Amino acid sequence: MTDIPYSNALIIGTGPGISASLARTLRTAGLSVVIAARNVEKLKTLAQETGAMAIPVDATEARQVERLFAETEARIGAPEIVVYNASGRLRGPIAELDPTEVERAVAVSAMGAFYAVHQAARRMVPAGKGAILLTGATAGVKGFALSAPFAMGKFALRGLAQSAARELMPKGIHVAHIVIDGGVRREADPSDGTLDPDAIARTYVDLLRQHRSTWSWELEIRPWVERF
């Protein structure tokens, strides 16, 4: 038994860090999980380890996202938790950036998130229940030099989260934006100068457990070492 008030989850933009830890945590809690990414070959080990179902998707294509939700619904039921972790990272001097690559990066961070929220809302609003978690970054709060495309996408993601929270939370859908303010560790870090992905996953689950009267719409996660 679990105290998470949902039965299944769809994680879009699954990779080896936060998404993988979250998939493991939710599967351990007994939830059915679908993990999605452009390249599902890289998800084979995680799928075998956890029993999660892997489905390919290019989040920048609205029709692919629509198909992803339809296939998810056919396999595990309409997703009650939707997590959007995909990001378009592109760095470089503004004068030297390729506009086509910038458009792609912003589409991954922002438009893909909209497509996911759109499809989630279509299913969750009639049910009067659901949770949508959107993974943001410090770049969605303040822009940095040489990182304009990432900031553009993450600022848009934060705006989407704010609007969706105001619209959907009164309808029973918990919308939360998580600001990841720090590097996610790939190996042990005794200094705690980076963020433990398993600890991040537990924080996401804590959001899912919140009582409706105290739902958080935004949460900021940062390593404590030399950050304050």
CSV table of C-alpha atoms in Angstrom, one decimal, residues 3 11 21 38 52 60 66 98 100-101 105 107 112 120 124 131 158 186 194 209-210 222:
chain,number,residue,atom,x,y,z
A,3,ASP,CA,-0.1,7.0,0.7
A,11,ILE,CA,7.3,10.7,-17.1
A,21,SER,CA,15.1,8.1,-9.7
A,38,ARG,CA,13.1,10.4,-28.0
A,52,ALA,CA,8.3,0.7,-16.2
A,60,THR,CA,8.2,19.0,-29.8
A,66,GLU,CA,-1.0,13.0,-28.4
A,98,ASP,CA,21.7,29.3,-35.1
A,100,THR,CA,16.9,27.1,-36.1
A,101,GLU,CA,18.7,25.4,-33.2
A,105,ALA,CA,15.7,24.3,-27.9
A,107,ALA,CA,10.3,24.0,-28.4
A,112,GLY,CA,6.6,20.2,-25.4
A,120,ALA,CA,-3.1,15.9,-19.3
A,124,MET,CA,-7.7,15.1,-15.7
A,131,ALA,CA,-1.0,16.0,-10.7
A,158,ARG,CA,7.3,28.8,-15.5
A,186,ARG,CA,26.1,11.6,-11.0
A,194,THR,CA,25.3,18.9,-5.8
A,209,ARG,CA,1.3,13.7,-1.0
A,210,GLN,CA,0.3,17.2,-0.1
A,222,ARG,CA,19.2,23.9,-4.1
